[in-house]
Amino acid sequence: MSADTAIPVVRTLDYTGAERLTMNMGPQHPSAHGVFRAILTLEGEKVVAVDAVIGYLHRCHEKLAETLTYAQYPSIASKTDYVAAMTSELAYVMAAEEIAKIEVPKRAEYLRVLVAELQRIASHCLWLGTWCMDMGGALGGGATIFLYCIRERELVLDLFESLTGARLLYGFHQVGGVRYDVPEGWMEQCRQTIDLIDKRIDEYQEMLEGNAFFLMRTQGVGVISKELALDVGVCGPLLRGSGVAFDLRRVAPYSSYQDFDFRVPVETAGDCFARYRVRMAEFRESIKIVRQIIAGLPEGPISSRPGLKSVAQVRVPKGEAYTRVEGARGEVGCYLIGDGTAKPYRMKWRGASFSNLAVLPHIIPGHAVADVVAIMGSVDPVFGEVDR
Amino acid sequence: MTTSSIAVTGLIAGGAVLGALLGLVAYVTLLERKFAARMQSRIGPYRVGPHGLLQPIADGVKLLLKEDIIPTDADKRIFTLAPLVFVVPCLMIFATIPFAPGLGVADLNIGVLFFMAVSSMEIVGLFMAGWSSNNKYALISAMRAVNQIISYDLPFIMAALVPVLLTGSLKLSEIAHAQEGLWFIFYPVLGQLGFIAFIVASVAAENRVPFDILEAESELVAGFRVEYSGMKFAIIQLGEYAHVLGTSFLGSLLFLGAWAGPGPWWLGPGWFLLKALLIFLLITWVRWSFIRIRVDQILQISWKLLLPLTVLLVMATAVTVVMRSGTGE
């Protein structure tokens, strides 16, 4: 480790030494959140170094995008962050629209925001459940919270199913608008679901924050200082949990976010508990936005382009664009170069989980083994988005 | 009675208790699964037999038929021996428990002491399993096991001493008889505090959530039993549940008046079982509600909070007993 680097380079750490044990956590591990591999160096229970290994879920997404047309790829884009599939679809079609200067009707913009916020709720439900399961055990109280959260997530997925016909990977967005309009009675179902989740979130918050063990496990654990957060480039709830009020929906409004009234929750402690508080507040804000859309969804067409008849129907002129959206895990960016054909020349993803994961080697050393899973869970990575 | 006839009666009684116990342990797992399922708005086992009643048998058969894997680098003799060393103390704790007046294998005059001594011996089996598996998860789990069980056996013993002091005997049947007027849990202040301390310490000594850092499947996969499969795994599970059940019986004997209850005398064992299952469900309720706490926090709770408090409680009980007998004489 050289003395002049501000942030220690972990790969050059010495694994040998008295009483040191190298333990492999992952890629097959109950709390690997997919296929994360952490090579931990332990001194007793204390972690002195962590070497994060990624790449087990690489599927050549960016190369694949060059071989698929603008009409085909949105439903594949879902598969980068499969827990919040609506996010990356939106980033992709926004990039294509920016190059081709395609207008999007108001109703479509509102529907995009609607599904994005419902997706955030669904994604945070899964995060809360899995995080508590990391700390509480699949054979204990953690599993109880997990099943409660999954129950709520299912309700949102039911909404998506009746909207798009799919429960996980949607293909809802298309260049110029959205593919499906809301079916009859859907808005009422949506309102009931939102009301129910709003009520249940209060219950979970009470259940967790009234629990001394939960506070012991989360407060002061995995602190990301404001400086470290900015240096490493974490985003989303991690950044806001460290005291930086940065939310793309507010800082650089896209789609129709400027029309809605919502708050950007910020906590200053930077620990697991702060990130939890931020996400719990985001549940509330998403619910608020969804309610505003239900109250005032404008009439009109859902797409400025005709319905899709052939895969090569959408042609994007020469040009390039970078668009970014605030996903459930943070900033999801899509860099797209069009060459005048129906397929992009080049596409590049900026995954929120990828940059968030980079903070792990800086905050894990010094904590106990049990905290590793708590910190991992609070970062909320989805490996489809890390490895792409 | 001749020595041989004592030996024969002992064998028969022991066999009967063991047989009943194994059946009970199997069905207690079903009870826990059903109870947990209801807590989590699920149904629980439902497919095997009516309402899943045959599920424990299916589980047992499955585990019997599974391949028994011994890792190449494991210490084979110790690896094979460990489940036995673990399960024997867990089953032996039932030896001193009288299920009704005069109905028990051995009503020793040091019953409580025997229970404590034997139940803390399971740690040897745990450590053997963790060490011989030659697996890092198992090793860390075994280290945690030694830490935790030693830390929590002390407050556990202290909490169990409260009824012992109130009775003036270590003999379990005498403790039960002493509660015929007033169950010790209703004994002002001391009884309730003793019961709470007993439950907390027993949850920890049984390695159940929130103190299940040995198993800790989100960190250590399955802890000390990560390499065990088939019947060896089943034996370890059996031992764990037997331990939980034994502690529940002890709790109901020490604090809930054992077989005392309305109805004719022969309902006694039924009441005893019911009370023990209530304690079991209480422990299960805790298990499925809390999240796990960290090793250092567990040790802090034990040494800085629970142990001093239980020692104070025992001293307060002793003072009460002395004052009570002082006024009586």
PDB file of N, CA, C and O in Angstrom, chain B residues 165-209:
ATOM      1  N   LEU B 165     -33.715 -22.220  45.777  1.00  0.00           N
ATOM      2  CA  LEU B 165     -33.598 -21.577  47.087  1.00  0.00           C
ATOM      3  C   LEU B 165     -34.957 -21.489  47.773  1.00  0.00           C
ATOM      4  O   LEU B 165     -35.067 -21.707  48.972  1.00  0.00           O
ATOM      5  N   LEU B 166     -35.973 -21.180  47.008  1.00  0.00           N
ATOM      6  CA  LEU B 166     -37.298 -21.046  47.605  1.00  0.00           C
ATOM      7  C   LEU B 166     -37.778 -22.377  48.170  1.00  0.00           C
ATOM      8  O   LEU B 166     -38.490 -22.420  49.168  1.00  0.00           O
ATOM      9  N   THR B 167     -37.377 -23.471  47.507  1.00  0.00           N
ATOM     10  CA  THR B 167     -37.787 -24.788  47.984  1.00  0.00           C
ATOM     11  C   THR B 167     -36.854 -25.301  49.059  1.00  0.00           C
ATOM     12  O   THR B 167     -37.285 -25.953  50.008  1.00  0.00           O
ATOM     13  N   GLY B 168     -35.582 -25.022  48.891  1.00  0.00           N
ATOM     14  CA  GLY B 168     -34.590 -25.568  49.803  1.00  0.00           C
ATOM     15  C   GLY B 168     -34.148 -26.954  49.399  1.00  0.00           C
ATOM     16  O   GLY B 168     -33.656 -27.710  50.225  1.00  0.00           O
ATOM     17  N   SER B 169     -34.363 -27.320  48.109  1.00  0.00           N
ATOM     18  CA  SER B 169     -33.954 -28.650  47.671  1.00  0.00           C
ATOM     19  C   SER B 169     -33.592 -28.599  46.194  1.00  0.00           C
ATOM     20  O   SER B 169     -34.129 -27.805  45.431  1.00  0.00           O
ATOM     21  N   LEU B 170     -32.644 -29.482  45.822  1.00  0.00           N
ATOM     22  CA  LEU B 170     -32.286 -29.588  44.409  1.00  0.00           C
ATOM     23  C   LEU B 170     -33.098 -30.679  43.722  1.00  0.00           C
ATOM     24  O   LEU B 170     -32.981 -30.894  42.535  1.00  0.00           O
ATOM     25  N   LYS B 171     -33.902 -31.387  44.521  1.00  0.00           N
ATOM     26  CA  LYS B 171     -34.651 -32.516  43.974  1.00  0.00           C
ATOM     27  C   LYS B 171     -35.856 -31.969  43.208  1.00  0.00           C
ATOM     28  O   LYS B 171     -36.660 -31.199  43.758  1.00  0.00           O
ATOM     29  N   LEU B 172     -35.983 -32.383  41.936  1.00  0.00           N
ATOM     30  CA  LEU B 172     -37.007 -31.769  41.092  1.00  0.00           C
ATOM     31  C   LEU B 172     -38.416 -32.059  41.591  1.00  0.00           C
ATOM     32  O   LEU B 172     -39.290 -31.204  41.545  1.00  0.00           O
ATOM     33  N   SER B 173     -38.645 -33.291  42.107  1.00  0.00           N
ATOM     34  CA  SER B 173     -40.010 -33.603  42.562  1.00  0.00           C
ATOM     35  C   SER B 173     -40.371 -32.757  43.778  1.00  0.00           C
ATOM     36  O   SER B 173     -41.517 -32.339  43.944  1.00  0.00           O
ATOM     37  N   GLU B 174     -39.377 -32.452  44.627  1.00  0.00           N
ATOM     38  CA  GLU B 174     -39.669 -31.615  45.789  1.00  0.00           C
ATOM     39  C   GLU B 174     -39.971 -30.183  45.368  1.00  0.00           C
ATOM     40  O   GLU B 174     -40.831 -29.516  45.941  1.00  0.00           O
ATOM     41  N   ILE B 175     -39.258 -29.710  44.354  1.00  0.00           N
ATOM     42  CA  ILE B 175     -39.536 -28.357  43.853  1.00  0.00           C
ATOM     43  C   ILE B 175     -40.961 -28.301  43.321  1.00  0.00           C
ATOM     44  O   ILE B 175     -41.696 -27.345  43.549  1.00  0.00           O
ATOM     45  N   ALA B 176     -41.366 -29.367  42.628  1.00  0.00           N
ATOM     46  CA  ALA B 176     -42.729 -29.402  42.105  1.00  0.00           C
ATOM     47  C   ALA B 176     -43.746 -29.432  43.241  1.00  0.00           C
ATOM     48  O   ALA B 176     -44.745 -28.711  43.223  1.00  0.00           O
ATOM     49  N   HIS B 177     -43.472 -30.252  44.252  1.00  0.00           N
ATOM     50  CA  HIS B 177     -44.409 -30.333  45.378  1.00  0.00           C
ATOM     51  C   HIS B 177     -44.507 -29.010  46.115  1.00  0.00           C
ATOM     52  O   HIS B 177     -45.581 -28.623  46.566  1.00  0.00           O
ATOM     53  N   ALA B 178     -43.390 -28.308  46.234  1.00  0.00           N
ATOM     54  CA  ALA B 178     -43.377 -27.042  46.969  1.00  0.00           C
ATOM     55  C   ALA B 178     -44.270 -25.998  46.316  1.00  0.00           C
ATOM     56  O   ALA B 178     -44.650 -25.013  46.934  1.00  0.00           O
ATOM     57  N   GLN B 179     -44.604 -26.208  45.025  1.00  0.00           N
ATOM     58  CA  GLN B 179     -45.405 -25.206  44.322  1.00  0.00           C
ATOM     59  C   GLN B 179     -46.894 -25.521  44.370  1.00  0.00           C
ATOM     60  O   GLN B 179     -47.682 -24.900  43.650  1.00  0.00           O
ATOM     61  N   GLU B 180     -47.289 -26.515  45.186  1.00  0.00           N
ATOM     62  CA  GLU B 180     -48.700 -26.897  45.169  1.00  0.00           C
ATOM     63  C   GLU B 180     -49.595 -25.760  45.638  1.00  0.00           C
ATOM     64  O   GLU B 180     -50.722 -25.605  45.176  1.00  0.00           O
ATOM     65  N   GLY B 181     -49.071 -24.925  46.561  1.00  0.00           N
ATOM     66  CA  GLY B 181     -49.872 -23.772  46.991  1.00  0.00           C
ATOM     67  C   GLY B 181     -49.756 -22.622  46.002  1.00  0.00           C
ATOM     68  O   GLY B 181     -50.749 -22.065  45.538  1.00  0.00           O
ATOM     69  N   LEU B 182     -48.536 -22.285  45.655  1.00  0.00           N
ATOM     70  CA  LEU B 182     -48.274 -21.093  44.836  1.00  0.00           C
ATOM     71  C   LEU B 182     -47.184 -21.424  43.827  1.00  0.00           C
ATOM     72  O   LEU B 182     -46.078 -21.811  44.208  1.00  0.00           O
ATOM     73  N   TRP B 183     -47.509 -21.298  42.533  1.00  0.00           N
ATOM     74  CA  TRP B 183     -46.477 -21.515  41.519  1.00  0.00           C
ATOM     75  C   TRP B 183     -45.416 -20.440  41.678  1.00  0.00           C
ATOM     76  O   TRP B 183     -45.735 -19.284  41.953  1.00  0.00           O
ATOM     77  N   PHE B 184     -44.184 -20.823  41.454  1.00  0.00           N
ATOM     78  CA  PHE B 184     -43.107 -19.877  41.707  1.00  0.00           C
ATOM     79  C   PHE B 184     -43.155 -18.672  40.775  1.00  0.00           C
ATOM     80  O   PHE B 184     -42.614 -17.615  41.085  1.00  0.00           O
ATOM     81  N   ILE B 185     -43.812 -18.829  39.610  1.00  0.00           N
ATOM     82  CA  ILE B 185     -43.868 -17.666  38.727  1.00  0.00           C
ATOM     83  C   ILE B 185     -44.740 -16.585  39.344  1.00  0.00           C
ATOM     84  O   ILE B 185     -44.599 -15.401  39.060  1.00  0.00           O
ATOM     85  N   PHE B 186     -45.665 -16.987  40.265  1.00  0.00           N
ATOM     86  CA  PHE B 186     -46.520 -15.994  40.910  1.00  0.00           C
ATOM     87  C   PHE B 186     -45.918 -15.490  42.214  1.00  0.00           C
ATOM     88  O   PHE B 186     -46.518 -14.679  42.903  1.00  0.00           O
ATOM     89  N   TYR B 187     -44.734 -16.008  42.575  1.00  0.00           N
ATOM     90  CA  TYR B 187     -44.063 -15.535  43.779  1.00  0.00           C
ATOM     91  C   TYR B 187     -43.706 -14.065  43.556  1.00  0.00           C
ATOM     92  O   TYR B 187     -43.076 -13.725  42.555  1.00  0.00           O
ATOM     93  N   PRO B 188     -44.085 -13.162  44.474  1.00  0.00           N
ATOM     94  CA  PRO B 188     -43.933 -11.731  44.187  1.00  0.00           C
ATOM     95  C   PRO B 188     -42.528 -11.370  43.728  1.00  0.00           C
ATOM     96  O   PRO B 188     -41.559 -11.764  44.363  1.00  0.00           O
ATOM     97  N   VAL B 189     -42.421 -10.629  42.645  1.00  0.00           N
ATOM     98  CA  VAL B 189     -41.197 -10.064  42.063  1.00  0.00           C
ATOM     99  C   VAL B 189     -40.156 -11.129  41.730  1.00  0.00           C
ATOM    100  O   VAL B 189     -39.792 -11.307  40.566  1.00  0.00           O
ATOM    101  N   LEU B 190     -39.680 -11.867  42.729  1.00  0.00           N
ATOM    102  CA  LEU B 190     -38.597 -12.820  42.498  1.00  0.00           C
ATOM    103  C   LEU B 190     -38.978 -13.839  41.435  1.00  0.00           C
ATOM    104  O   LEU B 190     -38.198 -14.143  40.533  1.00  0.00           O
ATOM    105  N   GLY B 191     -40.193 -14.356  41.531  1.00  0.00           N
ATOM    106  CA  GLY B 191     -40.639 -15.389  40.601  1.00  0.00           C
ATOM    107  C   GLY B 191     -40.654 -14.895  39.171  1.00  0.00           C
ATOM    108  O   GLY B 191     -40.128 -15.538  38.267  1.00  0.00           O
ATOM    109  N   GLN B 192     -41.237 -13.717  38.962  1.00  0.00           N
ATOM    110  CA  GLN B 192     -41.347 -13.203  37.587  1.00  0.00           C
ATOM    111  C   GLN B 192     -39.970 -12.881  37.007  1.00  0.00           C
ATOM    112  O   GLN B 192     -39.655 -13.244  35.878  1.00  0.00           O
ATOM    113  N   LEU B 193     -39.139 -12.195  37.817  1.00  0.00           N
ATOM    114  CA  LEU B 193     -37.797 -11.855  37.323  1.00  0.00           C
ATOM    115  C   LEU B 193     -37.009 -13.117  37.022  1.00  0.00           C
ATOM    116  O   LEU B 193     -36.342 -13.219  35.985  1.00  0.00           O
ATOM    117  N   GLY B 194     -37.121 -14.097  37.921  1.00  0.00           N
ATOM    118  CA  GLY B 194     -36.422 -15.354  37.711  1.00  0.00           C
ATOM    119  C   GLY B 194     -36.866 -16.025  36.427  1.00  0.00           C
ATOM    120  O   GLY B 194     -36.043 -16.517  35.653  1.00  0.00           O
ATOM    121  N   PHE B 195     -38.168 -15.998  36.163  1.00  0.00           N
ATOM    122  CA  PHE B 195     -38.698 -16.655  34.960  1.00  0.00           C
ATOM    123  C   PHE B 195     -38.181 -15.960  33.701  1.00  0.00           C
ATOM    124  O   PHE B 195     -37.747 -16.615  32.753  1.00  0.00           O
ATOM    125  N   ILE B 196     -38.199 -14.612  33.716  1.00  0.00           N
ATOM    126  CA  ILE B 196     -37.721 -13.876  32.536  1.00  0.00           C
ATOM    127  C   ILE B 196     -36.248 -14.195  32.288  1.00  0.00           C
ATOM    128  O   ILE B 196     -35.839 -14.512  31.164  1.00  0.00           O
ATOM    129  N   ALA B 197     -35.451 -14.142  33.366  1.00  0.00           N
ATOM    130  CA  ALA B 197     -34.023 -14.436  33.218  1.00  0.00           C
ATOM    131  C   ALA B 197     -33.830 -15.855  32.718  1.00  0.00           C
ATOM    132  O   ALA B 197     -32.975 -16.116  31.863  1.00  0.00           O
ATOM    133  N   PHE B 198     -34.647 -16.770  33.222  1.00  0.00           N
ATOM    134  CA  PHE B 198     -34.546 -18.170  32.803  1.00  0.00           C
ATOM    135  C   PHE B 198     -34.819 -18.307  31.305  1.00  0.00           C
ATOM    136  O   PHE B 198     -34.076 -18.976  30.582  1.00  0.00           O
ATOM    137  N   ILE B 199     -35.872 -17.630  30.831  1.00  0.00           N
ATOM    138  CA  ILE B 199     -36.219 -17.739  29.412  1.00  0.00           C
ATOM    139  C   ILE B 199     -35.103 -17.149  28.544  1.00  0.00           C
ATOM    140  O   ILE B 199     -34.655 -17.771  27.575  1.00  0.00           O
ATOM    141  N   VAL B 200     -34.624 -15.955  28.917  1.00  0.00           N
ATOM    142  CA  VAL B 200     -33.571 -15.320  28.104  1.00  0.00           C
ATOM    143  C   VAL B 200     -32.339 -16.214  28.059  1.00  0.00           C
ATOM    144  O   VAL B 200     -31.788 -16.497  26.986  1.00  0.00           O
ATOM    145  N   ALA B 201     -31.916 -16.688  29.236  1.00  0.00           N
ATOM    146  CA  ALA B 201     -30.705 -17.498  29.278  1.00  0.00           C
ATOM    147  C   ALA B 201     -30.902 -18.814  28.554  1.00  0.00           C
ATOM    148  O   ALA B 201     -29.986 -19.312  27.903  1.00  0.00           O
ATOM    149  N   SER B 202     -32.106 -19.372  28.617  1.00  0.00           N
ATOM    150  CA  SER B 202     -32.272 -20.663  27.954  1.00  0.00           C
ATOM    151  C   SER B 202     -32.334 -20.498  26.439  1.00  0.00           C
ATOM    152  O   SER B 202     -31.824 -21.340  25.715  1.00  0.00           O
ATOM    153  N   VAL B 203     -32.913 -19.398  25.967  1.00  0.00           N
ATOM    154  CA  VAL B 203     -32.888 -19.157  24.516  1.00  0.00           C
ATOM    155  C   VAL B 203     -31.445 -19.097  24.038  1.00  0.00           C
ATOM    156  O   VAL B 203     -31.082 -19.654  22.999  1.00  0.00           O
ATOM    157  N   ALA B 204     -30.597 -18.431  24.826  1.00  0.00           N
ATOM    158  CA  ALA B 204     -29.193 -18.311  24.427  1.00  0.00           C
ATOM    159  C   ALA B 204     -28.474 -19.645  24.539  1.00  0.00           C
ATOM    160  O   ALA B 204     -27.701 -20.014  23.661  1.00  0.00           O
ATOM    161  N   ALA B 205     -28.745 -20.374  25.613  1.00  0.00           N
ATOM    162  CA  ALA B 205     -28.054 -21.647  25.785  1.00  0.00           C
ATOM    163  C   ALA B 205     -28.506 -22.660  24.740  1.00  0.00           C
ATOM    164  O   ALA B 205     -27.790 -23.606  24.438  1.00  0.00           O
ATOM    165  N   GLU B 206     -29.687 -22.452  24.179  1.00  0.00           N
ATOM    166  CA  GLU B 206     -30.180 -23.363  23.139  1.00  0.00           C
ATOM    167  C   GLU B 206     -29.780 -22.917  21.748  1.00  0.00           C
ATOM    168  O   GLU B 206     -30.191 -23.535  20.761  1.00  0.00           O
ATOM    169  N   ASN B 207     -29.054 -21.839  21.630  1.00  0.00           N
ATOM    170  CA  ASN B 207     -28.613 -21.289  20.331  1.00  0.00           C
ATOM    171  C   ASN B 207     -29.775 -20.993  19.412  1.00  0.00           C
ATOM    172  O   ASN B 207     -29.756 -21.353  18.254  1.00  0.00           O
ATOM    173  N   ARG B 208     -30.804 -20.368  19.918  1.00  0.00           N
ATOM    174  CA  ARG B 208     -31.890 -20.020  19.008  1.00  0.00           C
ATOM    175  C   ARG B 208     -31.899 -18.519  18.793  1.00  0.00           C
ATOM    176  O   ARG B 208     -31.378 -17.768  19.607  1.00  0.00           O
ATOM    177  N   VAL B 209     -32.482 -18.080  17.660  1.00  0.00           N
ATOM    178  CA  VAL B 209     -32.573 -16.659  17.371  1.00  0.00           C
ATOM    179  C   VAL B 209     -33.221 -15.976  18.563  1.00  0.00           C
ATOM    180  O   VAL B 209     -34.182 -16.514  19.085  1.00  0.00           O
TER     181      VAL B 209
END
